[in-house]
PDB file of C-alpha atoms in Angstrom:
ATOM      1  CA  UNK A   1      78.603  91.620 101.316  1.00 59.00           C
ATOM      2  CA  UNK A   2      80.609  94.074 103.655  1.00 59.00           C
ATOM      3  CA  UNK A   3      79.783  96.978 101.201  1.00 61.00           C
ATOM      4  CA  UNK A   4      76.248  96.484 101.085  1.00 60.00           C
ATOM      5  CA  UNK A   5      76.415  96.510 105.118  1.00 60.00           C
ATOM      6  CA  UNK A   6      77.592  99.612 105.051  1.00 60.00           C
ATOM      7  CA  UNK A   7      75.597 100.884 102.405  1.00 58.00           C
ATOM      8  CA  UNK A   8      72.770  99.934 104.402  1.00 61.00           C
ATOM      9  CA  UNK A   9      73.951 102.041 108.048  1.00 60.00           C
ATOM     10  CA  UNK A  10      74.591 104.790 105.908  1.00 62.00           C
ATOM     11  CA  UNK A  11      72.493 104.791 102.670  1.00 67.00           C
ATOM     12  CA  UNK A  12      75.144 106.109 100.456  1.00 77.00           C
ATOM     13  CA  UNK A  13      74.605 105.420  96.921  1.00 84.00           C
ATOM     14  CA  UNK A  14      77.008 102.653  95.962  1.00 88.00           C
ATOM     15  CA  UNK A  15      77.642 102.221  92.227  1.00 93.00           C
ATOM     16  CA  UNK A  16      79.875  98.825  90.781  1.00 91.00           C
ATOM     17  CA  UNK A  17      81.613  99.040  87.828  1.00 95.00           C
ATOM     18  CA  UNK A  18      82.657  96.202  85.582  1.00 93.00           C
ATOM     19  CA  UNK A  19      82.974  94.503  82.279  1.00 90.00           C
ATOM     20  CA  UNK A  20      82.878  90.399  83.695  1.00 89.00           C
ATOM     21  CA  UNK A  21      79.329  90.035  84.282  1.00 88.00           C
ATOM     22  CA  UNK A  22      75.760  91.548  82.502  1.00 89.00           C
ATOM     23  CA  UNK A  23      74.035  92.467  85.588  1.00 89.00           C
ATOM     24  CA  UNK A  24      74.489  92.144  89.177  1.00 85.00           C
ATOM     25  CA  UNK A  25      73.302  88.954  90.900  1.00 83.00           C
ATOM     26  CA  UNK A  26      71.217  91.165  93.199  1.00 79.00           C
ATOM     27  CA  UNK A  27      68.976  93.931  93.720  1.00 82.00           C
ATOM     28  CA  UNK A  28      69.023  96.344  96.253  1.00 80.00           C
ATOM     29  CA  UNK A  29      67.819 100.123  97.009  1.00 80.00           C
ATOM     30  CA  UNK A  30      70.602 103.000  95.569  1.00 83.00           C
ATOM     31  CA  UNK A  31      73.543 100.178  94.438  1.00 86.00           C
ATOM     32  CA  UNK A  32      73.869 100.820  90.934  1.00 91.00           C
ATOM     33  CA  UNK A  33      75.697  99.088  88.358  1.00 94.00           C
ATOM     34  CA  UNK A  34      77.300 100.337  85.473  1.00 96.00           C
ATOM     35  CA  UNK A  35      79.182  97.897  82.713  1.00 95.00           C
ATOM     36  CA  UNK A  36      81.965  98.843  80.655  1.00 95.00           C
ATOM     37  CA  UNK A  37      85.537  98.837  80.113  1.00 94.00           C
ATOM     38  CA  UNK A  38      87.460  99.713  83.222  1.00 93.00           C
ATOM     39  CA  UNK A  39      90.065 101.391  81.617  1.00 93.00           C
ATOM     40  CA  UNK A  40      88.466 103.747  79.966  1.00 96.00           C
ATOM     41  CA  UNK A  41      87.181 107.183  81.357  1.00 96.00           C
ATOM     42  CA  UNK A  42      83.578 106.917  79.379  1.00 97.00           C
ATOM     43  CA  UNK A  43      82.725 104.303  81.976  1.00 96.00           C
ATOM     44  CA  UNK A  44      83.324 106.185  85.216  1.00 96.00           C
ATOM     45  CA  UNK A  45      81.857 109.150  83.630  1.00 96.00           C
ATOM     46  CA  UNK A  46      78.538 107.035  82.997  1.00 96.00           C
ATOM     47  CA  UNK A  47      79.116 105.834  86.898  1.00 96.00           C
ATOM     48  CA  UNK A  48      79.262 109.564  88.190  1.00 95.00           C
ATOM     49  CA  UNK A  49      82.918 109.382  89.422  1.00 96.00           C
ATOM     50  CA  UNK A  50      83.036 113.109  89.137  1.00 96.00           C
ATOM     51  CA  UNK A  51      80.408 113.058  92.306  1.00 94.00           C
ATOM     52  CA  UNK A  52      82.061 110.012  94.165  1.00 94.00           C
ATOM     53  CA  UNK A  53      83.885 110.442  97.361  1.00 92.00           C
ATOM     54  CA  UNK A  54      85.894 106.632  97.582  1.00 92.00           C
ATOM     55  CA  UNK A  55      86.429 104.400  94.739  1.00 95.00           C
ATOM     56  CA  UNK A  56      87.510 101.163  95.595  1.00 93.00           C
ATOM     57  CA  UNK A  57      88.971  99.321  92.661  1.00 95.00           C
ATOM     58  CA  UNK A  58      89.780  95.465  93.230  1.00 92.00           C
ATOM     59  CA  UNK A  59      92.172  93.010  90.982  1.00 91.00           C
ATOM     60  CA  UNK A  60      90.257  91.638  88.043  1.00 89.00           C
ATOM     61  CA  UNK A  61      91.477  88.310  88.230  1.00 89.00           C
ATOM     62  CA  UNK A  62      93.428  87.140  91.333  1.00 83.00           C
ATOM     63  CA  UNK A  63      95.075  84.341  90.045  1.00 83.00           C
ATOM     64  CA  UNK A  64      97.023  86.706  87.427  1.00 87.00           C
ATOM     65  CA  UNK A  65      99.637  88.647  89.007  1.00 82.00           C
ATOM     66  CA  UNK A  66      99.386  90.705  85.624  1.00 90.00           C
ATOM     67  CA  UNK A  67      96.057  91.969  87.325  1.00 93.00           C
ATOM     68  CA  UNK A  68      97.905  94.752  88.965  1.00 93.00           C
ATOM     69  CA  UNK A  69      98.351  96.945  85.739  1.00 94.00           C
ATOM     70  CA  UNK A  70      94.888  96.323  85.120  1.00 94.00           C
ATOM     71  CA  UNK A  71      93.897  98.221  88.330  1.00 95.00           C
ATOM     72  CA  UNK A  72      97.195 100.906  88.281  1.00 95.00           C
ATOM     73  CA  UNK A  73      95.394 101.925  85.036  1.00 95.00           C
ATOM     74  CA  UNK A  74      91.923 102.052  86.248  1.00 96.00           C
ATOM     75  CA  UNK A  75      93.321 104.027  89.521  1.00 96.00           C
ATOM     76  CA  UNK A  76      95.007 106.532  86.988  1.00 95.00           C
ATOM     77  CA  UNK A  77      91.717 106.939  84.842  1.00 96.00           C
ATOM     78  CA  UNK A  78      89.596 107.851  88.616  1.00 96.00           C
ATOM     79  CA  UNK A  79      92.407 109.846  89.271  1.00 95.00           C
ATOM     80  CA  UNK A  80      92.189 111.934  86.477  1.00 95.00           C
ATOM     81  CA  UNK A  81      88.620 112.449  86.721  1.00 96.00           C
ATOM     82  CA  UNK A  82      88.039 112.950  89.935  1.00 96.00           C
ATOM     83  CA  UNK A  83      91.555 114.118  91.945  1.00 94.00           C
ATOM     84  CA  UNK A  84      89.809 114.800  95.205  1.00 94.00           C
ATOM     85  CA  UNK A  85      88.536 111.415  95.421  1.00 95.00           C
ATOM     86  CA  UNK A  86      89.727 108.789  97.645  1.00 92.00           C
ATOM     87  CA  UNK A  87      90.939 105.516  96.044  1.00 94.00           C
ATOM     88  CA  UNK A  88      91.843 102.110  97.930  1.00 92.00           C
ATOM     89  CA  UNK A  89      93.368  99.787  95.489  1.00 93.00           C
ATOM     90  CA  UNK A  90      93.827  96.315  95.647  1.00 92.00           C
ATOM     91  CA  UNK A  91      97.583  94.844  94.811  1.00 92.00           C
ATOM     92  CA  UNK A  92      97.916  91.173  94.366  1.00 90.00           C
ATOM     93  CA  UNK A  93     101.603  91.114  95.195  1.00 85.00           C
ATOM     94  CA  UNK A  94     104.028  94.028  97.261  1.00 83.00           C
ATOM     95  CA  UNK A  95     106.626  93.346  94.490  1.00 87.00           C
ATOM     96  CA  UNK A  96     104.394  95.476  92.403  1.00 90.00           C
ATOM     97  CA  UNK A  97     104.113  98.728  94.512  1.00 86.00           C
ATOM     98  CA  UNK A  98     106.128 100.480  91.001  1.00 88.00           C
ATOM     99  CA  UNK A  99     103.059 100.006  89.133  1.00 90.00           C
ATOM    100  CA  UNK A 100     101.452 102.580  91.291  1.00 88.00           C
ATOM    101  CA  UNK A 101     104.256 104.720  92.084  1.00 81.00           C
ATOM    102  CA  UNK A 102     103.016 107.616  89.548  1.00 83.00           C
ATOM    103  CA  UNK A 103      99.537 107.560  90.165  1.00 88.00           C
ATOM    104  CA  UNK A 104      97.358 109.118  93.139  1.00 85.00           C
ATOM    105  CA  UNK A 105      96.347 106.072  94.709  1.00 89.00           C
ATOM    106  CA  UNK A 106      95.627 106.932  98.445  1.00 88.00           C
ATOM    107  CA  UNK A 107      95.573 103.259  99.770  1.00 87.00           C
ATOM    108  CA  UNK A 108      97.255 100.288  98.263  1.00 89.00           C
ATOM    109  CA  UNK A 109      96.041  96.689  99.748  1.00 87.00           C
ATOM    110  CA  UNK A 110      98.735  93.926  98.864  1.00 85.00           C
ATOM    111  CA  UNK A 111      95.996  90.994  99.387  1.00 84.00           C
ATOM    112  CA  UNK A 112      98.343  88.288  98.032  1.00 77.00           C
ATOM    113  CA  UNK A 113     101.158  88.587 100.479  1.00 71.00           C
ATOM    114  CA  UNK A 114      98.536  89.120 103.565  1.00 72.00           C
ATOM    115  CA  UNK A 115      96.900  85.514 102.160  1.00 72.00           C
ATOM    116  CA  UNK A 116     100.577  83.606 102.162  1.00 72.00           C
ATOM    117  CA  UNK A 117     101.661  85.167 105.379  1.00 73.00           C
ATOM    118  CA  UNK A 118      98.080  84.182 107.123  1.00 73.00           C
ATOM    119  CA  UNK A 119      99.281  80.233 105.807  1.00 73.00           C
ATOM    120  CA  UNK A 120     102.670  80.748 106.965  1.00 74.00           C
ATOM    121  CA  UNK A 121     101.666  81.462 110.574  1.00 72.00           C
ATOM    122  CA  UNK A 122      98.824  79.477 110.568  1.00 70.00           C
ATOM    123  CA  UNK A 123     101.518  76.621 110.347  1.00 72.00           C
ATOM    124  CA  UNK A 124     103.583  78.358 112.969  1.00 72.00           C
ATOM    125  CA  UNK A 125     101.003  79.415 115.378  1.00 73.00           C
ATOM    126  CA  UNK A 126      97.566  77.074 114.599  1.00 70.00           C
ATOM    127  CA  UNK A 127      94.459  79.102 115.401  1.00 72.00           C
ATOM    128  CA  UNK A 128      95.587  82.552 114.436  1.00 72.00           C
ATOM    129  CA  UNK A 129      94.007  82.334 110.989  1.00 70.00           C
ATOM    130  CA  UNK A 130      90.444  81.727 112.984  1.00 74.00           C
ATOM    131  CA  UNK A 131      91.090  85.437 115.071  1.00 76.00           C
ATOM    132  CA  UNK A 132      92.052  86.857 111.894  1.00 74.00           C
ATOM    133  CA  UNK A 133      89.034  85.484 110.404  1.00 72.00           C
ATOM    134  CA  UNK A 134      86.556  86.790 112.745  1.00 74.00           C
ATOM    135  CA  UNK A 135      87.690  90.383 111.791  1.00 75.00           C
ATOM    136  CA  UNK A 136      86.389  89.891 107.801  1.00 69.00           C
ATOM    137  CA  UNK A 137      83.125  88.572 109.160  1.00 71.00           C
ATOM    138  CA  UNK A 138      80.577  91.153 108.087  1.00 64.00           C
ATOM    139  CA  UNK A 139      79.061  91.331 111.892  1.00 70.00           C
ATOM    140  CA  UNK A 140      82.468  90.519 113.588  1.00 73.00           C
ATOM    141  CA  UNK A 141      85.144  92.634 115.023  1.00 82.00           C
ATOM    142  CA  UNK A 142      86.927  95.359 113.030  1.00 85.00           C
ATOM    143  CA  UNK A 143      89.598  97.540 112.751  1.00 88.00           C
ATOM    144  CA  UNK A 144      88.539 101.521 113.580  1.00 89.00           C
ATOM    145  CA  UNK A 145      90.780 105.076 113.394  1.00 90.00           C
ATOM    146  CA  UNK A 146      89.077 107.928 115.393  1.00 91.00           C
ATOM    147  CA  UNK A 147      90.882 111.601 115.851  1.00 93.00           C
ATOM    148  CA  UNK A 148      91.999 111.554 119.418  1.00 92.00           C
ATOM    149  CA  UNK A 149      90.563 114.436 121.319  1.00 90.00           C
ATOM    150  CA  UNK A 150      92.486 117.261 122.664  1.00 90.00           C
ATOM    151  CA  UNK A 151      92.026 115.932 126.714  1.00 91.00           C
ATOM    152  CA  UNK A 152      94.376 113.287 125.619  1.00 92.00           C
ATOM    153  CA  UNK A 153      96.915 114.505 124.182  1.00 94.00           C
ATOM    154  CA  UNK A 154     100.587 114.414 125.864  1.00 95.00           C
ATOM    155  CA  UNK A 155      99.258 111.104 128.047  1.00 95.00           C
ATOM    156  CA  UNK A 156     101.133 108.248 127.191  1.00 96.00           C
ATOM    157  CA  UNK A 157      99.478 104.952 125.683  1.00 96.00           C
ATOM    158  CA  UNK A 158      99.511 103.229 129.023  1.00 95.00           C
ATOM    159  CA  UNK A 159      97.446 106.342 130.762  1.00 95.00           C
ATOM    160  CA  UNK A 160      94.969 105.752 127.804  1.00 93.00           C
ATOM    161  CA  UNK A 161      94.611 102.177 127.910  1.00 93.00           C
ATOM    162  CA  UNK A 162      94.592 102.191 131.813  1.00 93.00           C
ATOM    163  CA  UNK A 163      91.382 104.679 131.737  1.00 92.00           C
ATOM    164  CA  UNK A 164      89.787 102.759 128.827  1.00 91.00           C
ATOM    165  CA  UNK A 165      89.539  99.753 131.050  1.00 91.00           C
ATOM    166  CA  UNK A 166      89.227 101.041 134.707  1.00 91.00           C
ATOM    167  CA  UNK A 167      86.107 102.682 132.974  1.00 90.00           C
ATOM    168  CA  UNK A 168      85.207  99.611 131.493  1.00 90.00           C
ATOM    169  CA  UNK A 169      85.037 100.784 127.772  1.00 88.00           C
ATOM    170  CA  UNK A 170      84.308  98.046 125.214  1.00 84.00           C
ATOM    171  CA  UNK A 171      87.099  99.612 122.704  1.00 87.00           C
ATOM    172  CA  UNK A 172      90.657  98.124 122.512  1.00 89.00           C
ATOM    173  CA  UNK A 173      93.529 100.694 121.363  1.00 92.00           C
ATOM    174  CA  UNK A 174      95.631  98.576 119.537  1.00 94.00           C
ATOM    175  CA  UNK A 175      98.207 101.438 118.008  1.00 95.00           C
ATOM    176  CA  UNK A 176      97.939 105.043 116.432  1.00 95.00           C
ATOM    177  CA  UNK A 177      97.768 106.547 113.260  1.00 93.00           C
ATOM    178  CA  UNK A 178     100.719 109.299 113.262  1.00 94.00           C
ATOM    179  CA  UNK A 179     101.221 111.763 110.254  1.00 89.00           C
ATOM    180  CA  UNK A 180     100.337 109.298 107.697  1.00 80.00           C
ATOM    181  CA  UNK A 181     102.096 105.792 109.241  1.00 88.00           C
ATOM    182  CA  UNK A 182     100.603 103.328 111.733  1.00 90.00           C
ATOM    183  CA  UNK A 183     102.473 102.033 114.812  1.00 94.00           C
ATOM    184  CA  UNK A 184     100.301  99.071 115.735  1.00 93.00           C
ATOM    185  CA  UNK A 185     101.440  97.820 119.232  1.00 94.00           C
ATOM    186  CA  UNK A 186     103.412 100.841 120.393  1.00 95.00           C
ATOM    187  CA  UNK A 187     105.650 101.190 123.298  1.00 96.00           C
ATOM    188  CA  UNK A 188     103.493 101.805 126.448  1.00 95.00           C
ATOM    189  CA  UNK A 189     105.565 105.223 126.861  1.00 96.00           C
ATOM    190  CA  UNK A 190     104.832 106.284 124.034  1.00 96.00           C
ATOM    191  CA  UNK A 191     103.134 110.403 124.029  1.00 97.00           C
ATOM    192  CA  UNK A 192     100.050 110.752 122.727  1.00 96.00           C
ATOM    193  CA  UNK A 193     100.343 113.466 119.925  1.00 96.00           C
ATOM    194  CA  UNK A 194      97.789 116.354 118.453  1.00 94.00           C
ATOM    195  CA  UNK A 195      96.605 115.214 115.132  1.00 94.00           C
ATOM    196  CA  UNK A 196      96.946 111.697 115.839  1.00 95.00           C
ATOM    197  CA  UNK A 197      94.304 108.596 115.225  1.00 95.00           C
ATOM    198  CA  UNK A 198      94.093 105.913 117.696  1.00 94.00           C
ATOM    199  CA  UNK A 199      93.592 102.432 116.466  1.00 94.00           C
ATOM    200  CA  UNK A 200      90.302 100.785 118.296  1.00 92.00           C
ATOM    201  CA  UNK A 201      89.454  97.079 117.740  1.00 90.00           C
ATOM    202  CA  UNK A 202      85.690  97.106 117.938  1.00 86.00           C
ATOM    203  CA  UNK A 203      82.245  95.852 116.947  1.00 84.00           C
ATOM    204  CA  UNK A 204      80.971  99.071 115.831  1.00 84.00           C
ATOM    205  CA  UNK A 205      82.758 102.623 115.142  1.00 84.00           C
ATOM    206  CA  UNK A 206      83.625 104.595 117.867  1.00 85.00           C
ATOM    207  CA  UNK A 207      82.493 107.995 118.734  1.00 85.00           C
ATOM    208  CA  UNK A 208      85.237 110.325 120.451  1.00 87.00           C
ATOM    209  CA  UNK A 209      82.554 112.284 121.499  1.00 86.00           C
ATOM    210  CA  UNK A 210      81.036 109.428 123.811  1.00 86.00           C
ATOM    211  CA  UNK A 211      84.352 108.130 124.933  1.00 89.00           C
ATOM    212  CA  UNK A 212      86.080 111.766 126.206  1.00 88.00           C
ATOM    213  CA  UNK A 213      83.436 112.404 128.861  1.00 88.00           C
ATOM    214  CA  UNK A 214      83.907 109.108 129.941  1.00 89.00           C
ATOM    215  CA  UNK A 215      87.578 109.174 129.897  1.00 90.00           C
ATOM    216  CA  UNK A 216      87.815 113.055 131.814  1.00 89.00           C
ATOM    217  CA  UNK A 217      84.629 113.784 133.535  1.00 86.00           C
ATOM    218  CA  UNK A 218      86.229 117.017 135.025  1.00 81.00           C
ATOM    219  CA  UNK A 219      86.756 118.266 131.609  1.00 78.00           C
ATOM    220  CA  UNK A 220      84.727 120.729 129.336  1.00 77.00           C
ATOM    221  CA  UNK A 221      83.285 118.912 125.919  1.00 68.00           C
ATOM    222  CA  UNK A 222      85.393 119.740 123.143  1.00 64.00           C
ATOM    223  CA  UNK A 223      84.285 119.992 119.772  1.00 55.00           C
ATOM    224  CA  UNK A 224      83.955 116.138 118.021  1.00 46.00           C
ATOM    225  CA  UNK A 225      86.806 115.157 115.734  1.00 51.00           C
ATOM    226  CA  UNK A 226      86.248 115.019 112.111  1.00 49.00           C
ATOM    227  CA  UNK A 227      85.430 111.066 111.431  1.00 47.00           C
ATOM    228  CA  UNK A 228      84.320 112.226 107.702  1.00 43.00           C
ATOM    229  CA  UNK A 229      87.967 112.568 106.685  1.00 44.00           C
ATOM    230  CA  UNK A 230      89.925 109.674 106.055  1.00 42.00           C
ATOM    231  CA  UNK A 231      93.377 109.375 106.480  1.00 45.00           C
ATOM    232  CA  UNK A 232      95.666 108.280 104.255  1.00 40.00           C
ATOM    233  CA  UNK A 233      97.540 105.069 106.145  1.00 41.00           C
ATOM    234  CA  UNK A 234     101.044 103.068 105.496  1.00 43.00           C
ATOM    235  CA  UNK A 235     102.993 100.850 107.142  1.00 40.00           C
ATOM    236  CA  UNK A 236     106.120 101.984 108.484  1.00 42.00           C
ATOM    237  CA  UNK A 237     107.964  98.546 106.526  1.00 41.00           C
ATOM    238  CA  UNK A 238     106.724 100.567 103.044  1.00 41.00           C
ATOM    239  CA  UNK A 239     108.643 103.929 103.593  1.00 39.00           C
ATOM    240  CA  UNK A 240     110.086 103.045  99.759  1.00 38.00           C
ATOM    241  CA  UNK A 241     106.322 104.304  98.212  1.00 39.00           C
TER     242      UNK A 241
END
């Protein structure tokens, strides 16, 4: 449902590939569907992967772990085809990172341990499952990286945050995205850094462009960051990969 949302705001073509069902339960203007074996590079080729600029390839049965090899192997295949393309991949379990050690995979989502630690805290801590909820709603909250601007950098977090609510702007930093690792939460001391991406909680995606004259009126415009380009993110706790 999320992917047809934003295939909507930004009428990209959207093609899904699988071999489960005959035809998608819907129809909708420029989502395509191509069936076929997932493993095999026929199928993407049919599905234009040597065009595509993300591939998102999910676990083909969550309730076997064995799943993951399935989706290593159909990473590989896009890989191969298309080496410039960005792939998000969906893990069932951390445990299995090794599976995708030796292929490109830009983004690995470990879905299964995010699922047991939300019911572990939602024992601990009742209620935080409901906030955590509210950010997979399709017109809820969400999770945005934006290039920070060049007025900003060498202030600390705190300077940021400060301006962003004496000015009253409806984004909330929540950490930065720093050559490749994300410090959610940082130290309020922490220097702001060239090159990095702050982390905004958000309804909608943030524009640095709208924000910097906000945040320095004094200050000439400076060229927009690149939002096309996205990065490629880890946690700090998976320096093994």
């Amino acid at each position: 449902e999320r992917l047809r949302q934003v295939q909507q705001e930004k009428s990209t073509p959207l093609v899904i590939v699988s071999d489960d069902v005959e035809a998608l339960p819907f129809s909708m203007e420029k989502v395509y569907f191509v069936r076929g074996n997932t493993t095999s590079p026929e199928t993407y080729r049919r599905a234009s992967i040597e065009s595509a600029s993300r591939a998102i390839v999910l676990a083909k049965d969550n309730e076997n772990p064995s799943s993951d090899a399935v989706t290593a192997g159909a990473v590989a295949v896009i890989e191969s085809i298309n080496p410039r393309i960005h792939t998000i991949a969906e893990c069932l379990f951390e445990s299995h990172f090794l599976l995708f050690r030796h292929v490109r995979c830009d983004q690995i989502v470990y879905t299964g341990d995010i699922l047991v630690k939300l019911l572990v805290q939602e024992t601990e801590d009742a209620g935080a499952a409901k906030a955590i909820s509210q950010l997979l709603e399709p017109q809820g909250n969400e999770f945005y990286s934006v290039p920070l601007g060049s007025h900003a950098v060498g202030k600390t977090f705190r300077e940021l945050l400060r301006q962003l609510i004496d000015k009253e702007i409806a984004y909330l930093p929540v950490g930065y995205l720093r050559d490749k690792e994300v410090e959610l939460n940082p130290s309020r001391d922490s220097i702001l850094e060239l090159g990095d991406h702050l982390i905004f909680l958000g309804s909608e995606m943030p524009s640095w462009s709208t924000i910097e004259p906000q945040l320095f009126p004094d200050q000439p415009p400076n060229k927009a960051p690149d939002n096309s380009k996205p990065e490629k993110a880890r946690s700090k706790k998976r320096k093994r990969r």
